[in-house]
Amino acid sequence: MSLGVQQRVEILKVLSRGTNILILDEPTSSLTPIEVQDLFKTLRKLKASGRSVVFITHKLKEAIEISDRIVVLRKGLVVGEVPAGQASPEQLAVMMVGKEITPHFTRRDLEPGDPILIVKNLKVMSDYGTVAVKNVSFEVRTGEIFGIAGVEGNGQSELVQAITGLRPVAEGEIVFKGTRIEGLNPKKIYKMGIAHIPEDRQRYGLVLDLSFAENSIIGRQDEPQFLLKLSRLNWQKIMEYARSLIQKFDILTPGLKVPVKSLSGGNQQKLVVGRELSKEPVLIVAVNPTRGLDIASTLYIRELLLKMRNEGKAVLLVSADLDEIMQLSDRVAVIYEGEFLGVGKIEEFTREQIGLMMGGIKKGV
């Protein structure tokens, strides 16, 4: 099952036990807006019946909406408590980070260029032999962010895996820079200019027991700049490169030789993003790039993606976070059960319309 389906099953299991104290850790991360409101109704009923709920989240608006009291943790310590009715997202953000956070999203007015990625009538199978992607067609142009919104488990993982060479294509075409790439292995595809920020950094983006420096060159370890004679690794160059990532992408790490599992989730994600963007790609495929990150890391990653777009790169953003889709996308498609229910410019849709389509309802679109 996908992460989203697993999460919903766990919530239902806990609620079915008639518990008196319910602890929920990021329970809405893979739910549609409609499902979030359904969950909130259930939580309010539990509260009215005398039960207690601990709601752990980094989504500030949701914390204010559902909570009576909000306690803020930073680096494992309680830094403050405030009644929800007196809290604002800006106030909570300062408490979480320890300083004022000012978004610097600058969207340059760009006329998108030619399509660099063209997907035609794509059909992809799941691991279970069912059709995961059903006759999907779209294109991504230079100088734009094309967002794909959807609750996890609706075919977006298989779609991205097909584009990046990690899963075979059953039918259809994937054309990148005028060349069909279905059937090519991931290494060849990446060398053509595609960077991939995977949906699960620990499973697909990093080798947790390897060092920071070793993880910094995954996928690039055979490039001449990192090799000596007889294909031996040039550790001096690797260390210099790793230091450059730390400086350029503001990564906090105890050292270059420490296992990458010792880094926080936000800094692990910055390493993956920095490594991929340093390949100087022309297309960035980013899947849930800010999931589970604190507000500062989230803003940083989103600003980087917008910067790539402003520099004329193409970005394919696949996300279950509706705020992220609305904030970053120039055009958007909504995927449900492997099909696109709607495709168009972001300003052509309301937040409510996209939320409904994420749940399979196309009313009013």
Short mmCIF file of C-alpha atoms in Angstrom, two decimals:
data_model
loop_
_atom_site.label_atom_id
_atom_site.label_comp_id
_atom_site.label_asym_id
_atom_site.label_seq_id
_atom_site.Cartn_x
_atom_site.Cartn_y
_atom_site.Cartn_z
CA MET A 1 0.00 0.00 0.00
CA SER A 2 1.07 3.59 -0.56
CA LEU A 3 2.06 5.81 2.36
CA GLY A 4 -1.24 7.66 2.10
CA VAL A 5 -3.35 4.50 2.22
CA GLN A 6 -1.26 3.12 5.10
CA GLN A 7 -1.79 6.33 7.04
CA ARG A 8 -5.56 6.31 6.58
CA VAL A 9 -5.74 2.66 7.66
CA GLU A 10 -3.77 3.41 10.82
CA ILE A 11 -6.07 6.31 11.72
CA LEU A 12 -9.15 4.10 11.27
CA LYS A 13 -7.58 1.31 13.35
CA VAL A 14 -6.86 3.60 16.27
CA LEU A 15 -10.29 5.25 16.16
CA SER A 16 -12.00 1.86 16.11
CA ARG A 17 -10.46 0.91 19.47
CA GLY A 18 -12.44 3.53 21.36
CA THR A 19 -9.29 5.06 22.79
CA ASN A 20 -9.42 7.74 25.51
CA ILE A 21 -6.16 9.42 24.48
CA LEU A 22 -5.46 9.66 20.76
CA ILE A 23 -1.98 10.71 19.57
CA LEU A 24 -1.77 11.59 15.89
CA ASP A 25 1.60 12.32 14.25
CA GLU A 26 1.23 14.26 10.97
CA PRO A 27 -2.14 12.57 10.29
CA THR A 28 -3.14 14.81 7.37
CA SER A 29 0.06 14.64 5.32
CA SER A 30 -1.49 12.34 2.70
CA LEU A 31 -5.16 13.32 2.91
CA THR A 32 -7.23 15.44 0.55
CA PRO A 33 -8.75 18.67 1.92
CA ILE A 34 -12.13 16.93 2.13
CA GLU A 35 -10.60 14.02 4.05
CA VAL A 36 -8.87 16.47 6.40
CA GLN A 37 -12.19 18.09 7.26
CA ASP A 38 -13.76 14.65 7.79
CA LEU A 39 -10.94 13.79 10.19
CA PHE A 40 -11.41 17.08 12.03
CA LYS A 41 -15.12 16.35 12.47
CA THR A 42 -14.21 13.01 14.02
CA LEU A 43 -11.67 14.61 16.33
CA ARG A 44 -14.20 17.21 17.49
CA LYS A 45 -16.69 14.42 18.27
CA LEU A 46 -14.00 12.62 20.29
CA LYS A 47 -13.31 15.83 22.20
CA ALA A 48 -17.03 16.37 22.86
CA SER A 49 -17.25 12.84 24.28
CA GLY A 50 -14.53 13.59 26.80
CA ARG A 51 -11.52 12.09 25.03
CA SER A 52 -8.17 13.82 24.63
CA VAL A 53 -6.32 14.30 21.35
CA VAL A 54 -2.64 15.13 20.83
CA PHE A 55 -2.28 16.46 17.28
CA ILE A 56 1.35 16.66 16.10
CA THR A 57 1.84 18.64 12.89
CA HIS A 58 4.01 21.15 11.07
CA LYS A 59 0.97 22.57 9.24
CA LEU A 60 0.37 25.75 11.18
CA LYS A 61 -3.10 26.58 9.86
CA GLU A 62 -4.34 23.10 10.70
CA ALA A 63 -2.89 23.34 14.22
CA ILE A 64 -4.77 26.60 14.77
CA GLU A 65 -8.00 25.24 13.29
CA ILE A 66 -8.26 22.00 15.27
CA SER A 67 -6.45 22.73 18.56
CA ASP A 68 -7.46 24.33 21.85
CA ARG A 69 -3.85 24.81 22.99
CA ILE A 70 -0.67 24.75 20.94
CA VAL A 71 2.71 23.77 22.37
CA VAL A 72 5.77 24.47 20.20
CA LEU A 73 8.88 22.29 20.31
CA ARG A 74 12.29 23.28 18.99
CA LYS A 75 15.31 20.97 19.17
CA GLY A 76 13.49 18.72 21.62
CA LEU A 77 12.56 21.50 24.07
CA VAL A 78 9.27 23.27 24.75
CA VAL A 79 9.75 26.90 23.69
CA GLY A 80 6.23 28.14 24.24
CA GLU A 81 2.52 27.52 24.64
CA VAL A 82 -0.32 29.62 23.30
CA PRO A 83 -4.12 29.29 23.12
CA ALA A 84 -5.08 28.43 19.54
CA GLY A 85 -7.55 31.30 19.41
CA GLN A 86 -4.75 33.78 20.05
CA ALA A 87 -2.17 32.20 17.69
CA SER A 88 -1.20 33.21 14.18
CA PRO A 89 0.86 31.23 11.62
CA GLU A 90 3.55 33.93 11.70
CA GLN A 91 3.82 33.78 15.50
CA LEU A 92 4.08 29.97 15.50
CA ALA A 93 6.68 30.04 12.72
CA VAL A 94 8.92 32.35 14.75
CA MET A 95 8.55 30.08 17.78
CA MET A 96 9.38 26.98 15.71
CA VAL A 97 12.47 28.39 14.02
CA GLY A 98 13.71 30.85 16.62
CA LYS A 99 13.70 33.80 14.25
CA GLU A 100 11.39 35.58 11.87
CA ILE A 101 10.88 33.73 8.61
CA THR A 102 10.14 35.82 5.55
CA PRO A 103 9.30 33.98 2.32
CA HIS A 104 11.23 35.29 -0.67
CA PHE A 105 9.16 33.79 -3.47
CA THR A 106 9.84 35.81 -6.59
CA ARG A 107 7.99 34.59 -9.65
CA ARG A 108 9.41 36.25 -12.74
CA ASP A 109 6.98 36.81 -15.56
CA LEU A 110 8.25 34.31 -18.10
CA GLU A 111 6.85 33.16 -21.39
CA PRO A 112 7.36 29.39 -21.20
CA GLY A 113 9.60 27.94 -23.87
CA ASP A 114 9.21 24.85 -25.98
CA PRO A 115 8.12 21.52 -24.47
CA ILE A 116 11.16 19.63 -23.19
CA LEU A 117 9.23 16.62 -21.84
CA ILE A 118 6.31 15.17 -23.77
CA VAL A 119 4.29 12.25 -22.43
CA LYS A 120 1.81 10.66 -24.84
CA ASN A 121 -0.92 8.13 -24.01
CA LEU A 122 1.14 6.60 -21.22
CA LYS A 123 0.10 3.35 -19.60
CA VAL A 124 2.10 1.97 -16.66
CA MET A 125 1.45 -1.13 -14.57
CA SER A 126 1.66 -1.36 -10.79
CA ASP A 127 3.62 -3.95 -8.82
CA TYR A 128 0.39 -5.93 -8.53
CA GLY A 129 -0.26 -6.21 -12.26
CA THR A 130 -3.02 -3.59 -12.32
CA VAL A 131 -3.02 -0.46 -14.47
CA ALA A 132 -1.58 2.37 -12.36
CA VAL A 133 -1.32 5.06 -15.07
CA LYS A 134 -4.14 5.17 -17.62
CA ASN A 135 -3.59 6.90 -20.96
CA VAL A 136 -1.95 10.01 -19.48
CA SER A 137 -0.67 12.76 -21.77
CA PHE A 138 1.00 16.06 -20.88
CA GLU A 139 4.03 18.21 -21.60
CA VAL A 140 6.44 20.24 -19.48
CA ARG A 141 8.01 23.35 -20.97
CA THR A 142 11.16 25.24 -20.09
CA GLY A 143 10.61 28.13 -17.71
CA GLU A 144 7.58 26.63 -16.01
CA ILE A 145 6.59 24.46 -13.07
CA PHE A 146 4.05 21.83 -14.08
CA GLY A 147 2.37 20.53 -10.96
CA ILE A 148 0.66 17.17 -10.56
CA ALA A 149 -1.63 17.17 -7.53
CA GLY A 150 -3.05 14.03 -6.01
CA VAL A 151 -3.38 11.93 -2.91
CA GLU A 152 -0.64 9.33 -2.74
CA GLY A 153 -1.51 5.97 -4.24
CA ASN A 154 -3.22 7.32 -7.37
CA GLY A 155 -0.52 6.41 -9.88
CA GLN A 156 1.87 9.33 -9.48
CA SER A 157 4.66 7.12 -8.12
CA GLU A 158 4.46 4.79 -11.11
CA LEU A 159 4.28 7.78 -13.47
CA VAL A 160 7.46 9.31 -12.08
CA GLN A 161 9.24 5.94 -12.04
CA ALA A 162 8.40 5.47 -15.72
CA ILE A 163 9.74 8.93 -16.62
CA THR A 164 12.97 8.39 -14.68
CA GLY A 165 13.62 4.88 -16.01
CA LEU A 166 12.80 3.01 -12.82
CA ARG A 167 9.71 1.25 -14.18
CA PRO A 168 8.87 -0.15 -17.64
CA VAL A 169 6.25 1.48 -19.84
CA ALA A 170 3.38 -0.74 -20.98
CA GLU A 171 2.13 1.62 -23.70
CA GLY A 172 2.74 5.16 -24.90
CA GLU A 173 5.72 7.45 -25.37
CA ILE A 174 8.00 9.56 -23.20
CA VAL A 175 9.98 12.10 -25.23
CA PHE A 176 12.74 14.19 -23.64
CA LYS A 177 14.58 16.79 -25.71
CA GLY A 178 13.21 15.17 -28.87
CA THR A 179 14.39 11.65 -27.96
CA ARG A 180 12.20 8.79 -26.80
CA ILE A 181 13.49 7.61 -23.44
CA GLU A 182 11.12 4.83 -22.41
CA GLY A 183 13.22 1.71 -21.91
CA LEU A 184 16.43 3.60 -21.15
CA ASN A 185 18.08 2.94 -17.80
CA PRO A 186 18.07 5.67 -15.12
CA LYS A 187 21.75 6.46 -15.53
CA LYS A 188 21.39 7.28 -19.22
CA ILE A 189 18.29 9.35 -18.53
CA TYR A 190 20.00 11.36 -15.80
CA LYS A 191 23.02 12.02 -18.02
CA MET A 192 20.64 13.49 -20.60
CA GLY A 193 19.78 16.25 -18.12
CA ILE A 194 17.03 14.99 -15.80
CA ALA A 195 17.39 15.39 -12.03
CA HIS A 196 15.17 13.35 -9.72
CA ILE A 197 14.22 14.37 -6.17
CA PRO A 198 12.48 11.15 -5.06
CA GLU A 199 9.37 10.85 -2.92
CA ASP A 200 11.18 9.02 -0.09
CA ARG A 201 14.66 10.42 0.49
CA GLN A 202 15.73 7.63 2.85
CA ARG A 203 14.56 4.80 0.60
CA TYR A 204 15.41 6.16 -2.84
CA GLY A 205 17.71 9.17 -2.39
CA LEU A 206 20.30 8.19 0.20
CA VAL A 207 22.29 5.27 1.56
CA LEU A 208 21.89 6.00 5.25
CA ASP A 209 24.97 4.11 6.49
CA LEU A 210 27.28 5.83 4.02
CA SER A 211 28.92 9.15 4.83
CA PHE A 212 27.79 12.61 3.84
CA ALA A 213 30.62 12.80 1.30
CA GLU A 214 29.80 9.41 -0.22
CA ASN A 215 26.12 10.31 -0.56
CA SER A 216 27.02 13.62 -2.19
CA ILE A 217 28.26 11.84 -5.34
CA ILE A 218 25.73 9.01 -5.64
CA GLY A 219 24.99 8.69 -9.34
CA ARG A 220 28.06 10.75 -10.23
CA GLN A 221 30.80 8.53 -8.82
CA ASP A 222 32.05 7.53 -12.26
CA GLU A 223 32.48 11.10 -13.51
CA PRO A 224 36.11 11.96 -14.39
CA GLN A 225 36.28 14.81 -11.87
CA PHE A 226 35.85 12.30 -9.02
CA LEU A 227 38.26 9.65 -10.32
CA LEU A 228 41.99 8.99 -10.30
CA LYS A 229 43.85 6.54 -12.47
CA LEU A 230 42.55 2.95 -12.51
CA SER A 231 39.07 4.29 -11.61
CA ARG A 232 40.03 4.97 -8.00
CA LEU A 233 37.96 7.61 -6.21
CA ASN A 234 39.58 11.02 -5.84
CA TRP A 235 38.68 11.73 -2.22
CA GLN A 236 40.21 15.17 -2.26
CA LYS A 237 37.88 16.26 -5.05
CA ILE A 238 34.93 14.48 -3.42
CA MET A 239 35.51 16.30 -0.13
CA GLU A 240 35.82 19.64 -1.94
CA TYR A 241 32.58 18.96 -3.77
CA ALA A 242 30.77 17.93 -0.55
CA ARG A 243 31.94 21.14 1.14
CA SER A 244 30.62 23.16 -1.80
CA LEU A 245 27.17 21.57 -1.35
CA ILE A 246 27.20 22.44 2.35
CA GLN A 247 27.99 26.06 1.58
CA LYS A 248 25.71 26.50 -1.42
CA PHE A 249 22.66 24.76 0.01
CA ASP A 250 23.03 25.70 3.68
CA ILE A 251 23.32 22.10 4.91
CA LEU A 252 24.05 21.48 8.59
CA THR A 253 26.16 18.36 9.22
CA PRO A 254 28.57 17.33 12.00
CA GLY A 255 31.15 16.46 9.36
CA LEU A 256 31.81 15.03 5.92
CA LYS A 257 32.58 11.53 7.18
CA VAL A 258 29.56 11.04 9.46
CA PRO A 259 26.81 8.63 8.33
CA VAL A 260 24.08 10.60 6.62
CA LYS A 261 21.50 8.98 8.92
CA SER A 262 22.81 11.30 11.68
CA LEU A 263 21.47 14.36 9.84
CA SER A 264 18.01 15.79 10.45
CA GLY A 265 15.33 15.12 7.87
CA GLY A 266 15.57 18.66 6.56
CA ASN A 267 19.31 18.46 6.06
CA GLN A 268 19.04 15.03 4.44
CA GLN A 269 16.57 16.55 1.98
CA LYS A 270 18.84 19.53 1.35
CA LEU A 271 21.65 17.09 0.51
CA VAL A 272 19.46 15.23 -1.99
CA VAL A 273 18.19 18.46 -3.55
CA GLY A 274 21.66 20.01 -3.66
CA ARG A 275 23.20 16.91 -5.23
CA GLU A 276 20.49 16.73 -7.91
CA LEU A 277 20.45 20.44 -8.77
CA SER A 278 24.25 20.54 -8.92
CA LYS A 279 24.07 18.22 -11.93
CA GLU A 280 22.90 21.31 -13.85
CA PRO A 281 19.78 19.58 -15.18
CA VAL A 282 17.35 21.01 -17.69
CA LEU A 283 14.41 19.14 -16.13
CA ILE A 284 13.88 18.64 -12.38
CA VAL A 285 11.41 15.94 -11.34
CA ALA A 286 10.51 16.71 -7.71
CA VAL A 287 8.18 14.40 -5.79
CA ASN A 288 6.79 15.61 -2.45
CA PRO A 289 10.02 17.62 -2.02
CA THR A 290 9.08 19.18 1.34
CA ARG A 291 7.21 16.33 3.03
CA GLY A 292 7.98 16.13 6.74
CA LEU A 293 10.24 19.20 6.76
CA ASP A 294 10.13 22.12 9.18
CA ILE A 295 8.88 25.46 7.92
CA ALA A 296 12.35 26.90 7.30
CA SER A 297 13.50 23.92 5.23
CA THR A 298 10.17 23.88 3.38
CA LEU A 299 10.49 27.52 2.35
CA TYR A 300 14.11 26.98 1.32
CA ILE A 301 13.33 24.02 -0.96
CA ARG A 302 10.36 25.79 -2.54
CA GLU A 303 12.46 28.89 -3.19
CA LEU A 304 15.10 26.71 -4.89
CA LEU A 305 12.52 25.14 -7.21
CA LEU A 306 11.14 28.56 -8.12
CA LYS A 307 14.68 29.77 -8.74
CA MET A 308 15.22 26.89 -11.20
CA ARG A 309 12.02 27.86 -12.98
CA ASN A 310 13.07 31.52 -13.11
CA GLU A 311 16.37 30.47 -14.68
CA GLY A 312 14.53 28.77 -17.52
CA LYS A 313 14.63 25.21 -16.24
CA ALA A 314 11.62 22.91 -16.48
CA VAL A 315 10.18 21.56 -13.23
CA LEU A 316 7.78 18.64 -12.88
CA LEU A 317 6.39 18.98 -9.35
CA VAL A 318 4.42 16.01 -8.02
CA SER A 319 2.90 16.72 -4.62
CA ALA A 320 0.09 15.76 -2.27
CA ASP A 321 0.44 19.17 -0.58
CA LEU A 322 -2.21 21.42 -2.08
CA ASP A 323 -0.60 24.57 -0.66
CA GLU A 324 2.65 23.63 -2.39
CA ILE A 325 0.89 23.04 -5.70
CA MET A 326 -1.02 26.32 -5.53
CA GLN A 327 2.06 28.29 -4.48
CA LEU A 328 4.54 27.03 -7.07
CA SER A 329 2.75 25.74 -10.17
CA ASP A 330 2.25 27.59 -13.44
CA ARG A 331 0.07 24.80 -14.79
CA VAL A 332 -1.47 21.92 -12.89
CA ALA A 333 -2.95 18.48 -13.50
CA VAL A 334 -4.92 16.53 -10.91
CA ILE A 335 -4.43 12.78 -10.90
CA TYR A 336 -6.99 10.34 -9.51
CA GLU A 337 -6.86 6.57 -9.92
CA GLY A 338 -4.22 6.91 -12.63
CA GLU A 339 -6.07 9.45 -14.77
CA PHE A 340 -5.94 13.22 -15.12
CA LEU A 341 -9.27 14.77 -14.10
CA GLY A 342 -8.24 18.28 -15.02
CA VAL A 343 -5.32 20.10 -16.66
CA GLY A 344 -4.84 23.85 -17.01
CA LYS A 345 -3.25 27.04 -15.76
CA ILE A 346 -3.22 27.29 -11.99
CA GLU A 347 -5.36 30.44 -12.06
CA GLU A 348 -8.11 28.53 -13.87
CA PHE A 349 -8.82 26.45 -10.77
CA THR A 350 -9.86 27.31 -7.24
CA ARG A 351 -8.36 25.55 -4.27
CA GLU A 352 -11.72 23.89 -3.65
CA GLN A 353 -11.92 22.55 -7.22
CA ILE A 354 -8.47 20.99 -7.02
CA GLY A 355 -9.28 19.52 -3.61
CA LEU A 356 -12.46 17.94 -4.97
CA MET A 357 -10.65 16.48 -7.97
CA MET A 358 -8.00 15.01 -5.66
CA GLY A 359 -10.89 13.08 -4.14
CA GLY A 360 -12.27 12.01 -7.53
CA ILE A 361 -14.99 14.67 -7.84
CA LYS A 362 -14.97 16.84 -10.95
CA LYS A 363 -17.95 18.98 -10.04
CA GLY A 364 -17.75 22.61 -11.13
CA VAL A 365 -14.59 22.19 -13.21
#
